mmCIF file of C-alpha atoms in Angstrom:
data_model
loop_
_atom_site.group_PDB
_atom_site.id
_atom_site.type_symbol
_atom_site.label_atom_id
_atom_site.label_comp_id
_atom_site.label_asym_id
_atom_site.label_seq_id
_atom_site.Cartn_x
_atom_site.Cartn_y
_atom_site.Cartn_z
ATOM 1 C CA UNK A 24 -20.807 26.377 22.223
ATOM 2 C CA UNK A 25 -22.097 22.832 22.416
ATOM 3 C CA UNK A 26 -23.832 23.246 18.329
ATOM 4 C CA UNK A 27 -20.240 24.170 17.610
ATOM 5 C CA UNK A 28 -18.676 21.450 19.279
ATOM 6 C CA UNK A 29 -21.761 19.077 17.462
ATOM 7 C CA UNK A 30 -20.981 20.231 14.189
ATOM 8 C CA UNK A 31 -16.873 20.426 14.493
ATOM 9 C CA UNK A 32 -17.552 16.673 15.699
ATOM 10 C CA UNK A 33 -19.712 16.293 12.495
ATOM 11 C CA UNK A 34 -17.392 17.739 9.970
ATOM 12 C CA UNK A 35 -14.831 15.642 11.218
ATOM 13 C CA UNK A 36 -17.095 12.423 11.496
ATOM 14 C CA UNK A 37 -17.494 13.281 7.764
ATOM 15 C CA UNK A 38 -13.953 13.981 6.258
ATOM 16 C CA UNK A 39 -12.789 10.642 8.047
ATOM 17 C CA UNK A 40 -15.776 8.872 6.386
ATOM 18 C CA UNK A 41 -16.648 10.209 2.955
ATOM 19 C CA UNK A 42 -13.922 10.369 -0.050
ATOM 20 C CA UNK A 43 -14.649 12.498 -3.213
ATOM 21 C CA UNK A 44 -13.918 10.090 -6.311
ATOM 22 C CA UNK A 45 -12.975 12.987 -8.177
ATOM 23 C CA UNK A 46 -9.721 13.219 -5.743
ATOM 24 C CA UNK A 47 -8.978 9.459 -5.893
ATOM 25 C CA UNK A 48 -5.949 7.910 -7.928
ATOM 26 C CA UNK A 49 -5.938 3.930 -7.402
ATOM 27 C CA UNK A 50 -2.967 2.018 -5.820
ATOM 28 C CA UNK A 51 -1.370 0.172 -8.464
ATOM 29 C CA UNK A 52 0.342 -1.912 -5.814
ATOM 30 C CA UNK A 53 -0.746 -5.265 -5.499
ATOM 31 C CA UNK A 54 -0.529 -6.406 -1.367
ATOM 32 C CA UNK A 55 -0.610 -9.910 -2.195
ATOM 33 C CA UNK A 56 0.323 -13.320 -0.446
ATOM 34 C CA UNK A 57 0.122 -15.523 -3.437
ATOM 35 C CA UNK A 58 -0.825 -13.437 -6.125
ATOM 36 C CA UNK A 59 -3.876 -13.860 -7.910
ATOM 37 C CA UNK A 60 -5.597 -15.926 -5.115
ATOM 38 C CA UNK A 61 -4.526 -14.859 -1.302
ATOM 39 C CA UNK A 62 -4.506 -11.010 -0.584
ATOM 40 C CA UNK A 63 -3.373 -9.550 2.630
ATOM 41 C CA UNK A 64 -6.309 -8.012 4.865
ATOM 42 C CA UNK A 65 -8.614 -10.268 2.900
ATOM 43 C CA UNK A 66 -10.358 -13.804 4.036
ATOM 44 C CA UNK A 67 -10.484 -17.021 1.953
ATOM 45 C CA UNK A 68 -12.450 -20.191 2.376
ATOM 46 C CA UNK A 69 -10.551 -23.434 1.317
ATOM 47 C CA UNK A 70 -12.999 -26.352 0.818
ATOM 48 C CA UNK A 71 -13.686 -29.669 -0.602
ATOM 49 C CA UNK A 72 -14.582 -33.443 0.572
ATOM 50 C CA UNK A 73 -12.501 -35.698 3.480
ATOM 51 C CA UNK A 74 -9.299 -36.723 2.191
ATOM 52 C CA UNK A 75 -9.013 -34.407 -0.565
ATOM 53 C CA UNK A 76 -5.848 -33.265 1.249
ATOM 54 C CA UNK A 77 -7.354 -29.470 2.741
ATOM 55 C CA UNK A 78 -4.785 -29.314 5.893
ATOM 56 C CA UNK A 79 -1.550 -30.365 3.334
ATOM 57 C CA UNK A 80 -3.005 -27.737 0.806
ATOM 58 C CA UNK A 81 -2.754 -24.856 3.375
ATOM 59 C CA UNK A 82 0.742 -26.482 4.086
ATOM 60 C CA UNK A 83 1.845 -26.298 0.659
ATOM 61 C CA UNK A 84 0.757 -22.587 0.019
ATOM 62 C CA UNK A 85 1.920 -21.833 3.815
ATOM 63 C CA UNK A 86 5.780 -23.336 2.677
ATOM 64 C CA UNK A 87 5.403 -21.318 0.137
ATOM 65 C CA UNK A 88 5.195 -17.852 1.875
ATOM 66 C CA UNK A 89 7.840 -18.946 4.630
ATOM 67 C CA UNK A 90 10.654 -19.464 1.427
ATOM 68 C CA UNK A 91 9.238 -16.767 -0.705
ATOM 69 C CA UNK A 92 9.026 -19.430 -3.425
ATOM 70 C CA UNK A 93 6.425 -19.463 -6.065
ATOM 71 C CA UNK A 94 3.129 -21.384 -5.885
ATOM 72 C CA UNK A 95 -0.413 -21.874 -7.949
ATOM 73 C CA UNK A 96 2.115 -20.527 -10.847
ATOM 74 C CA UNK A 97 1.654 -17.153 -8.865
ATOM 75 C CA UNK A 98 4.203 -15.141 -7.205
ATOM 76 C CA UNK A 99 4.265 -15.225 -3.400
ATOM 77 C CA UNK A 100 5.439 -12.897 -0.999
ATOM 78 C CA UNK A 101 7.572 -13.956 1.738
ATOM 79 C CA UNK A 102 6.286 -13.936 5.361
ATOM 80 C CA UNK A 103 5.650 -15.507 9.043
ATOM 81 C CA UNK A 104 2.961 -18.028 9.009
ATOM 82 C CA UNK A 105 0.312 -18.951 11.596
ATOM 83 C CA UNK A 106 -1.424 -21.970 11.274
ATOM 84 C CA UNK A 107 -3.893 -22.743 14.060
ATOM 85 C CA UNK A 108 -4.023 -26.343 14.421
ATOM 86 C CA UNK A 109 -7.635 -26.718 15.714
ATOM 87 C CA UNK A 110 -7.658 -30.069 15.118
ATOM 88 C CA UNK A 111 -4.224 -32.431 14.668
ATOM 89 C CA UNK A 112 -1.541 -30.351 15.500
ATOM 90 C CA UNK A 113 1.423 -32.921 15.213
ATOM 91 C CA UNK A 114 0.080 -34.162 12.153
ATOM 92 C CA UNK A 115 0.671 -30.086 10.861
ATOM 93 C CA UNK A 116 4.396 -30.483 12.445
ATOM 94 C CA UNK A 117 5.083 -33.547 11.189
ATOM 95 C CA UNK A 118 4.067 -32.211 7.697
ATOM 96 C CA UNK A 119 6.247 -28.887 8.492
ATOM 97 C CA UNK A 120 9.184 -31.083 9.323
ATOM 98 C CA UNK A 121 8.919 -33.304 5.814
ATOM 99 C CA UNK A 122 8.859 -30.064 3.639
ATOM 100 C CA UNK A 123 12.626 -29.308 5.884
ATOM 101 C CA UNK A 124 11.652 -25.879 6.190
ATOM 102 C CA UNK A 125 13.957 -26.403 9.570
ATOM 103 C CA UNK A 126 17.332 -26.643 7.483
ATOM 104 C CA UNK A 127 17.328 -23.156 6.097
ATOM 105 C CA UNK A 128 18.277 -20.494 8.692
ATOM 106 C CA UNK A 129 17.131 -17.765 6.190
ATOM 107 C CA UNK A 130 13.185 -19.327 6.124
ATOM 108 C CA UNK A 131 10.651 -17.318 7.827
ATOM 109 C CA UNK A 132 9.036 -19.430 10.633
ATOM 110 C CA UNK A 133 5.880 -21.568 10.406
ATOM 111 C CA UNK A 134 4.233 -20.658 13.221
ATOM 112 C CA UNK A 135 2.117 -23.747 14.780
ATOM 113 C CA UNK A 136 -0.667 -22.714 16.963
ATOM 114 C CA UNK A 137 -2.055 -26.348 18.682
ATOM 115 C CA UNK A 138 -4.940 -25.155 20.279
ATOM 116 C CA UNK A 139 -8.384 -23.702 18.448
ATOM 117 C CA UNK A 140 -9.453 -19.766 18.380
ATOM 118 C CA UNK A 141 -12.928 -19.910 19.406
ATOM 119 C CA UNK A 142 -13.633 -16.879 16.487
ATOM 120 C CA UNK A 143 -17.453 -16.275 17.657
ATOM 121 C CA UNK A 144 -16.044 -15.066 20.958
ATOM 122 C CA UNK A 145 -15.083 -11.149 20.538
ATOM 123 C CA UNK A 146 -12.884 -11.355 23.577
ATOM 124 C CA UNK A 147 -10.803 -14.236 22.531
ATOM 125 C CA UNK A 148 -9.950 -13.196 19.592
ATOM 126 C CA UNK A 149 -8.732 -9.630 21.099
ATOM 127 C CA UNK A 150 -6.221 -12.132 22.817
ATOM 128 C CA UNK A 151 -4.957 -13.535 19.702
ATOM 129 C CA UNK A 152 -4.693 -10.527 18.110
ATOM 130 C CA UNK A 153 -2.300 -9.671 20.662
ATOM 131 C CA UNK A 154 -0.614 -12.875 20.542
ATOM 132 C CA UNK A 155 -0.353 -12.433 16.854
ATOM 133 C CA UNK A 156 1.490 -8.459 17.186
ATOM 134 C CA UNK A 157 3.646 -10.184 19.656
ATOM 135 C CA UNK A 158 5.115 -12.741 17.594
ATOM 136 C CA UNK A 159 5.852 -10.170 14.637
ATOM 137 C CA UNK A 160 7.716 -8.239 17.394
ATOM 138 C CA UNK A 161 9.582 -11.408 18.120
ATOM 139 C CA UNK A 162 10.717 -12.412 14.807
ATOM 140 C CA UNK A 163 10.822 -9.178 13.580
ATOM 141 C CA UNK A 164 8.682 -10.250 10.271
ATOM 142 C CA UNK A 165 4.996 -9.456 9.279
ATOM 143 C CA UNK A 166 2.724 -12.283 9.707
ATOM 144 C CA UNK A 167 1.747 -12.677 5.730
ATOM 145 C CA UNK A 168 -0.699 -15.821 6.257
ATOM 146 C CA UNK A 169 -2.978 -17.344 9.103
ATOM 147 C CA UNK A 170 -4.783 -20.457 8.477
ATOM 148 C CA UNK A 171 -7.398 -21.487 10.295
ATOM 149 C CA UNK A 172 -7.459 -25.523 10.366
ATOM 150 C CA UNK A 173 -10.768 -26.397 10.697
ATOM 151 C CA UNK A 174 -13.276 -23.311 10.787
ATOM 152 C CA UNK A 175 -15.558 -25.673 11.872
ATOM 153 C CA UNK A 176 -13.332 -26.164 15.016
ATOM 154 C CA UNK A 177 -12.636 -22.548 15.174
ATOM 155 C CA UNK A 178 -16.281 -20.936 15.968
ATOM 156 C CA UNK A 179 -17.155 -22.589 19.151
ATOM 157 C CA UNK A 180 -20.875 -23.009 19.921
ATOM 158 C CA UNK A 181 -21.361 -21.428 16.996
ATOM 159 C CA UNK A 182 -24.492 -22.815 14.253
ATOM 160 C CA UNK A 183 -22.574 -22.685 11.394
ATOM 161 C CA UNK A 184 -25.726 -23.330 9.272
ATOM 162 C CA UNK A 185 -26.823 -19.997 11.062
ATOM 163 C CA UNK A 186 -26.619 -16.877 8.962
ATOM 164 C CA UNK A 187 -26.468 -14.522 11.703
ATOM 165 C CA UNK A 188 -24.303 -16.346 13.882
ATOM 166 C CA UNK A 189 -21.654 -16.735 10.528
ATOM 167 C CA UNK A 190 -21.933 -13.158 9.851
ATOM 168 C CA UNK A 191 -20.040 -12.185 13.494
ATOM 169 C CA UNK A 192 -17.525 -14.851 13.161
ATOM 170 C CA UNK A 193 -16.860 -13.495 9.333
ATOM 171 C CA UNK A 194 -16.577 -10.234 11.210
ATOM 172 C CA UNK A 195 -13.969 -11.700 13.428
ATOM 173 C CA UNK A 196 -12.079 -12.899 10.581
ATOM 174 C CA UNK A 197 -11.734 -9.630 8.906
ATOM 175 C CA UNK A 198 -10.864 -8.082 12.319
ATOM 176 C CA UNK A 199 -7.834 -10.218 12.495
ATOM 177 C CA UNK A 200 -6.747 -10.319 8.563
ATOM 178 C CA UNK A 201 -6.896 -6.667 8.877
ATOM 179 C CA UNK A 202 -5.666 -6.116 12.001
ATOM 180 C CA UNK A 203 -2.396 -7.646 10.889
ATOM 181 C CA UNK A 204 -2.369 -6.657 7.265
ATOM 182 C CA UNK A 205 -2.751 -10.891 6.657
ATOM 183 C CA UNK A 206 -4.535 -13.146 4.682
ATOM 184 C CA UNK A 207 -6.941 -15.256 6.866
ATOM 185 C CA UNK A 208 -7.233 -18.940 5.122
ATOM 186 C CA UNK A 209 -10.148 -20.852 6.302
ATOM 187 C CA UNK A 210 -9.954 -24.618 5.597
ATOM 188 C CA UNK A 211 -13.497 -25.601 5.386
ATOM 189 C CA UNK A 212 -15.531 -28.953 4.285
ATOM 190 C CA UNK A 213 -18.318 -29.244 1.898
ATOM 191 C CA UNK A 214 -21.444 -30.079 2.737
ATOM 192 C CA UNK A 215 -23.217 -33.318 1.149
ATOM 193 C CA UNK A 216 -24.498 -31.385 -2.022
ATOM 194 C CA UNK A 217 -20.571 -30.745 -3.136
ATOM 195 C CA UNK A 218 -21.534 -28.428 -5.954
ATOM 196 C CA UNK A 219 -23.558 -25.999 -3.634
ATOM 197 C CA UNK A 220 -19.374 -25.175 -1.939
ATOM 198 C CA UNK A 221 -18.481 -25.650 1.520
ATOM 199 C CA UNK A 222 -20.650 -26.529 4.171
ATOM 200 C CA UNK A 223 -23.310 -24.255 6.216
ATOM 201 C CA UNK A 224 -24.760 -20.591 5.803
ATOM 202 C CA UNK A 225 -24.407 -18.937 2.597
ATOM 203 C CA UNK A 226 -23.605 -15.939 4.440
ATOM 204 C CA UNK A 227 -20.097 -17.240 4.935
ATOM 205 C CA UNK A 228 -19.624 -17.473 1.215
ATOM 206 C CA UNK A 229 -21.173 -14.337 0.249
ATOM 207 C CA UNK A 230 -18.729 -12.566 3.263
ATOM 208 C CA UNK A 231 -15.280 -13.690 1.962
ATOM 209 C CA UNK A 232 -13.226 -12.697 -0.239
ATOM 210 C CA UNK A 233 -11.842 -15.806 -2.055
ATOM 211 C CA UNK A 234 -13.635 -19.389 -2.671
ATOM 212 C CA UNK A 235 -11.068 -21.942 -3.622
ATOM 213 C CA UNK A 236 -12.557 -25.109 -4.482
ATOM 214 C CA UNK A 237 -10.534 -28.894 -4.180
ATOM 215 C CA UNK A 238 -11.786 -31.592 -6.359
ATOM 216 C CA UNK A 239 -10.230 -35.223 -6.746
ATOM 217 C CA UNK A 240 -9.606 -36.190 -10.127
ATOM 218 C CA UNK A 241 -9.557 -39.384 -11.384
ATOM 219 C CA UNK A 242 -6.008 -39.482 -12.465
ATOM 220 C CA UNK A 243 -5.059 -39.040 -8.673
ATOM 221 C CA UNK A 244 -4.708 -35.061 -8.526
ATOM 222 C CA UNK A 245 -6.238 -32.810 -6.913
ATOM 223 C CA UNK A 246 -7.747 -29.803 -8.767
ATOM 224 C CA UNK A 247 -7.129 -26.028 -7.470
ATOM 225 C CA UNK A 248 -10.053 -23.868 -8.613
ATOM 226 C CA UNK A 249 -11.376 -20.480 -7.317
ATOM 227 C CA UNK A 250 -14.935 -20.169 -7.143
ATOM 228 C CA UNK A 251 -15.002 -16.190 -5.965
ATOM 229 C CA UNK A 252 -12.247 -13.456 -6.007
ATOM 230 C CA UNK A 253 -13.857 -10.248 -5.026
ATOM 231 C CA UNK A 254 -11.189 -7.939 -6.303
ATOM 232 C CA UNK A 255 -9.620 -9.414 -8.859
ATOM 233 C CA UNK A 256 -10.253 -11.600 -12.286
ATOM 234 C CA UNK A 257 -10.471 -15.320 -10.985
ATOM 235 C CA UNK A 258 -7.161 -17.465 -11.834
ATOM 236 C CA UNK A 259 -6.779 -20.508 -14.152
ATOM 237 C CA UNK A 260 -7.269 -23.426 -12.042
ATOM 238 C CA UNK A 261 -3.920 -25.892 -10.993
ATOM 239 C CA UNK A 262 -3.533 -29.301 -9.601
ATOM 240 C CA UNK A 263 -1.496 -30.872 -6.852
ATOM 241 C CA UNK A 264 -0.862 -34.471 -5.737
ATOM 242 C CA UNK A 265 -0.336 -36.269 -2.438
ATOM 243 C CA UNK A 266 2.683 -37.843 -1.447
ATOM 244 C CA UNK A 267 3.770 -39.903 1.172
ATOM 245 C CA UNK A 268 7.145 -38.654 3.127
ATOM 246 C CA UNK A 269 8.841 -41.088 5.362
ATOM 247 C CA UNK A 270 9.997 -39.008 8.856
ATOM 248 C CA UNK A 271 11.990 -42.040 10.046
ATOM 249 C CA UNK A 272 11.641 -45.343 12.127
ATOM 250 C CA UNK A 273 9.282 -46.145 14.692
ATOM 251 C CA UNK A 274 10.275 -48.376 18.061
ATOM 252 C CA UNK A 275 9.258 -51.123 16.212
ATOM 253 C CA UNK A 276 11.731 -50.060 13.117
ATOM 254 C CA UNK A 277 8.719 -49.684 11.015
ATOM 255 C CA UNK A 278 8.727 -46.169 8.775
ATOM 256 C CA UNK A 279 6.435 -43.257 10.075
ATOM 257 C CA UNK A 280 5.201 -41.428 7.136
ATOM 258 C CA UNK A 281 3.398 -38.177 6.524
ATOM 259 C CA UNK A 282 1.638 -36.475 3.716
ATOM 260 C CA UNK A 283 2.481 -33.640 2.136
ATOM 261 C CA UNK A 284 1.064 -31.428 -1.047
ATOM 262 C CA UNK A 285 3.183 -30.966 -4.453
ATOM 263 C CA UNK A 286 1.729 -28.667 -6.565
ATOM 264 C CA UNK A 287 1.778 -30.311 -10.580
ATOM 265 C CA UNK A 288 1.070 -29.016 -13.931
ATOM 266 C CA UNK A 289 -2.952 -29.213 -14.730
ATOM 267 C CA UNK A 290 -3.785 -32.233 -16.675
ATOM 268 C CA UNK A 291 -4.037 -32.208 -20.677
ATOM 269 C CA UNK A 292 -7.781 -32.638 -20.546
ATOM 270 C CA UNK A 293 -7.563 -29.777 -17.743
ATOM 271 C CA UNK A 294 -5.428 -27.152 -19.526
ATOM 272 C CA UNK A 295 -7.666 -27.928 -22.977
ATOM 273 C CA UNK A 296 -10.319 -27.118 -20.927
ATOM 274 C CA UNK A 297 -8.711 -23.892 -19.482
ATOM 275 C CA UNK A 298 -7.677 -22.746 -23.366
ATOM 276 C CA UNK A 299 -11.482 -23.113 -24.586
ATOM 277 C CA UNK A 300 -12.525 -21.171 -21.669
ATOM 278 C CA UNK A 301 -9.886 -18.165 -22.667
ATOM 279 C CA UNK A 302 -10.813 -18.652 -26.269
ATOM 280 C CA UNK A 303 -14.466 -18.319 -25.371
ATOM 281 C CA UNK A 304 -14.034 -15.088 -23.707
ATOM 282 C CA UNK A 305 -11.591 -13.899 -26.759
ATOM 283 C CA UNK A 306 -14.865 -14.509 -29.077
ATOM 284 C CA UNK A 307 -17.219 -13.222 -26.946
ATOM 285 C CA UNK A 308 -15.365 -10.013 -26.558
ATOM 286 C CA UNK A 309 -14.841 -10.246 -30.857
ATOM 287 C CA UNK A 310 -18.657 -10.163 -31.050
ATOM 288 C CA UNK A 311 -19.221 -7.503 -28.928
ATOM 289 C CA UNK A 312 -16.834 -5.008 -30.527
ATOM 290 C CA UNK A 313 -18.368 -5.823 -33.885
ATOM 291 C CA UNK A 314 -21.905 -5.531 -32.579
ATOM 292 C CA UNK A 315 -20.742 -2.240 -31.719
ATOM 293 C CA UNK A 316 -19.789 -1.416 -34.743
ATOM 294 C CA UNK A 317 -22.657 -2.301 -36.302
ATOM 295 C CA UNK A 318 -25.187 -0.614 -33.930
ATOM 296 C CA UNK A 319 -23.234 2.422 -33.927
ATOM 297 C CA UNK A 320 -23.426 2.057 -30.224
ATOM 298 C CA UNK A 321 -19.809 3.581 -29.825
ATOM 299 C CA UNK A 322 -20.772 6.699 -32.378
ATOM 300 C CA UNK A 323 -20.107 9.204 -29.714
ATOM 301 C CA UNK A 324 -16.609 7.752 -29.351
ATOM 302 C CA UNK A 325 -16.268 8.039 -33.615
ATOM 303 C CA UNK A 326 -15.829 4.056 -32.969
ATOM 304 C CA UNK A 327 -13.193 5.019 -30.191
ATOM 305 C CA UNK A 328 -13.791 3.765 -26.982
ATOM 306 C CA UNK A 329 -11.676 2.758 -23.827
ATOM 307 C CA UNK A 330 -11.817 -1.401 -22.146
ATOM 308 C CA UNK A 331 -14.487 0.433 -19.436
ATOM 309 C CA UNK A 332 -16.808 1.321 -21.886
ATOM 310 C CA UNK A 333 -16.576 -1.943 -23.583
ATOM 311 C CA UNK A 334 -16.469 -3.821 -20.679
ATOM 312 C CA UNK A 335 -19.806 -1.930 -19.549
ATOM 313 C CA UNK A 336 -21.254 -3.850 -22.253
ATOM 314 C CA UNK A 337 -20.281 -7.085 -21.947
ATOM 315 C CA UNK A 338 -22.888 -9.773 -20.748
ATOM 316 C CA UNK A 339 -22.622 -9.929 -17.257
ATOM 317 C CA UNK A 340 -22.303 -13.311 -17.321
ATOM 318 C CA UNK A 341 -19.340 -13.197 -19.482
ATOM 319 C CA UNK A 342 -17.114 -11.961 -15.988
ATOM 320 C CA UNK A 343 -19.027 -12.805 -13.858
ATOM 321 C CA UNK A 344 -17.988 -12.232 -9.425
ATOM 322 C CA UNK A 345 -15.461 -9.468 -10.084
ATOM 323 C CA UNK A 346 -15.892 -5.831 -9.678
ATOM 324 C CA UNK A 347 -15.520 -2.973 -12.069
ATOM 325 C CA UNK A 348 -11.769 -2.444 -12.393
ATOM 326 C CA UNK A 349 -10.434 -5.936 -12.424
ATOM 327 C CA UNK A 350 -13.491 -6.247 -15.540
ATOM 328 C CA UNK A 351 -12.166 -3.226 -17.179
ATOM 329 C CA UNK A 352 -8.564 -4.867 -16.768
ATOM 330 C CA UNK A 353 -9.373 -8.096 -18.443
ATOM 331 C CA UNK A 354 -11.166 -6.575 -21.808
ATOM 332 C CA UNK A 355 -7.711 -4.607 -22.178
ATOM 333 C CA UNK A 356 -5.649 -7.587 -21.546
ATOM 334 C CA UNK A 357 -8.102 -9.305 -24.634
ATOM 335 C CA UNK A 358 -8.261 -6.462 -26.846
ATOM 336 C CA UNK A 359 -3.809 -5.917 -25.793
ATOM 337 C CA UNK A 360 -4.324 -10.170 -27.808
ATOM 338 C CA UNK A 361 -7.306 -8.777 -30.597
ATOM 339 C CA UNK A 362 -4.609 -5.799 -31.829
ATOM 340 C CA UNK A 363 -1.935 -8.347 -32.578
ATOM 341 C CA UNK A 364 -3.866 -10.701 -34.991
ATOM 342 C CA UNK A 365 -3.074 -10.993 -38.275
ATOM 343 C CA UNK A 366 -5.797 -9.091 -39.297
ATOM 344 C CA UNK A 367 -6.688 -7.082 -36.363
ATOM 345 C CA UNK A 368 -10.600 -5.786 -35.769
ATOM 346 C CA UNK A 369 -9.132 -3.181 -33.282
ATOM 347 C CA UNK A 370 -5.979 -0.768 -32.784
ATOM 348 C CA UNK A 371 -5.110 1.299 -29.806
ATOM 349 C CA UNK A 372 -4.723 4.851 -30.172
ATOM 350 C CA UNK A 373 -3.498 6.504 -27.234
ATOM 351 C CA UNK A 374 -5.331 5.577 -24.322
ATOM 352 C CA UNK A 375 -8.605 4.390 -26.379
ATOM 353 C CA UNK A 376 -9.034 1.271 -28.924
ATOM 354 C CA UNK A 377 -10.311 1.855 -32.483
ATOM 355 C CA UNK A 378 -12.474 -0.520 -34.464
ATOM 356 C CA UNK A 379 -10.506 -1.082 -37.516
ATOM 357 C CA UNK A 380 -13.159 -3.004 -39.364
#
C-alpha cells in the first residue's frame, strides 16, 4: 500500500511538472505593463550614473500605468502602483504631486511605500507580500508595477558584488512580481566601468528579465535603451528630459521646485542611428535568403520555408538575447517588409515564404 501511495504521489509529482510540447498552443496574449519593455510577473533592472534622473524615470513610466496613458511609444496597461521609497520618499511625493495625478478621481493610485524592503530577508518580504494583496483588496485594482527605489537600499546586509548572495534576493524579486502578477522595477546605479551595466554581481543581470540602460546625451536628454529582454525582440531606444516643476512658495516666499521626467522624441542623430540599425538587419536577412538559394540549403522546402527555419539560420549575433519565438517573430515581420518591395526576392504562400529569385 505504501509503493502505491509512492507512485500515485509520483505520477502526480509528474503531471504537475512535465508538459508534452506536442499538446501546447502558445498564449497569444501579451500580459504587459508597458509593452515592449515591462511585463507583469517579470523583473527589470533600471540603471545608469547619479543624476541621470533614475527615481523621475520610474515616476514617469509609474504615471503612466496609474492613467493608462501611453509611454516609451508603447502601450501601457492601467494599474495600482507601488513605489518603495528606500531612499527619499518626499522627494517621490513631491514628484507624484507635480505630475497632478491627485486631480483625477478616475486615476489609479500611486502607492508610496517610505520605508525600504530588506529583499535578502525571506520573512520580510512574506510581509510585504501580504501588504501588497491587501492593498489590491482595498482599492479593488491589481497592482500592475512595483518599483524598487534603490535596490541597493533594498537588500540589507546583503554583498551586492556577491553572486550567491544576488541570486536569493533575485529570487525574492520574482517571488513578489509573481506573486502579484506585477512587474518588479529595480532602479539600480552603474558601477565605475559604465559600459559593463549596473553595478555589482553579474548574476543580477543574467537573473532579470529586462536591462534598461539611461545615458545623458549631450543635447540635455536622456537616452532610454534596453540592454536585455528575455522574451521578447528588444525595443528602439527613446529619450526623455528633466524639468523643473515649481510646487509653490516656501516661508521665505521663495519657489520649491521638483523634477520630473517628460518623455521626448529620440534625437535626429538618434533615430538615424535607429533606421541603420533596422536597415542592417533588413540586409542581413536579404543575404541570408539568397545564400539559401544559392546553397540549395532550403531544397527540402522546394525553396519554401517558414520565418523559424530561416531564423534558425541567421547569425546568432544578428538577434542576439531573445529566445526562439520572439526570433522567429522578427524574420516574419522583415520578410512581411522584403514581400512588398518593388521587386520582391520572397512571396508568402500560405503559411510559408517562397524565394522568388
Amino acid at each position: 500500500m505504501h509503493s502505491l501511495d509512492q507512485d500515485t504521489s509520483l505520477s502526480a509529482r509528474i503531471n504537475s511538472i512535465y508538459a508534452d510540447a506536442r499538446n501546447h498552443s502558445p498564449s497569444l496574449k501579451t500580459d504587459y505593463v508597458v509593452k515592449g519593455w515591462f511585463y507583469r510577473g517579470e523583473t527589470s533592472l533600471v540603471y545608469g550614473p547619479s543624476n541621470v534622473g533614475k527615481s523621475a524615470f520610474a515616476g514617469m513610466i509609474g504615471r503612466a500605468v496609474v492613467l493608462g496613458a501611453g509611454a516609451l511609444g508603447a502601450r501601457v496597461q492601467r494599474g495600482l502602483v507601488v513605489h518603495v521609497a528606500a531612499e527619499a520618499p518626499k522627494a517621490i511625493l513631491d514628484r507624484t504631486t507635480a505630475y497632478e495625478i491627485n486631480r483625477d478621481e478616475t486615476v489609479h493610485p500611486y502607492l508610496v511605500r517610505q520605508a525600504p524592503v530588506n529583499f535578502s530577508d525571506e520573512a520580510e518580504v512574506g510581509i510585504f507580500l501580504q501588504e501588497l494583496r491587501q492593498l489590491q483588496e482595498r482599492h479593488h485594482a491589481d497592482i500592475a508595477l512595483v518599483v524598487l527605489d534603490t535596490l541597493s537600499r533594498s537588500i540589507g546586509i546583503a554583498d551586492e558584488n556577491n553572486a550567491g548572495e544576488m541570486t536569493r534576493v533575485v529570487t525574492q524579486l520574482e517571488r513578489v512580481a509573481r506573486g502579484v502578477q506585477a512587474h518588479v522595477m529595480c532602479v539600480h546605479h552603474t558601477g565605475k566601468d559604465v559600459d559593463r551595466g549596473g553595478r555589482g554581481s553579474s548574476a543580477l543581470r543574467s537573473a532579470v528579465d529586462t536591462e534598461v540602460r539611461l545615458a545623458p546625451q549631450e543635447e540635455g536628454s536622456v537616452r532610454v535603451s534596453c540592454d536585455k529582454q528575455r522574451n521578447e525582440a528588444k525595443p528602439a531606444p527613446r529619450a526623455f528630459r528633466l524639468d523643473a516643476v515649481t510646487l509653490g512658495d516656501d516661508q521665505d516666499g521663495d519657489p520649491r521646485t521638483t523634477v520630473v521626467a517628460l518623455e521626448i522624441e529620440p534625437s535626429a542623430s538618434e533615430t538615424q542611428k535607429q533606421g541603420r540599425g533596422a536597415q542592417s538587419d533588413h540586409h542581413a536577412v536579404i543575404r541570408t535568403v539568397v545564400s539559401l538559394v544559392a546553397t540549395n540549403r532550403v531544397s527540402s522546402f522546394d525553396k519554401r520555408f517558414s520565418a523559424g527555419d530561416l531564423a534558425r539560420l541567421l547569425p546568432e549575433n544578428l538577434l542576439e538575447g531573445v529566445n526562439e519565438e520572439a526570433r522567429r517573430k522578427c524574420v516574419a515581420r522583415v520578410l512581411g517588409k522584403l514581400a512588398l518591395d518593388p521587386t520582391p526576392i520572397v512571396a508568402k504562400e500560405g503559411n510559408r515564404w517562397r524565394v522568388t529569385c
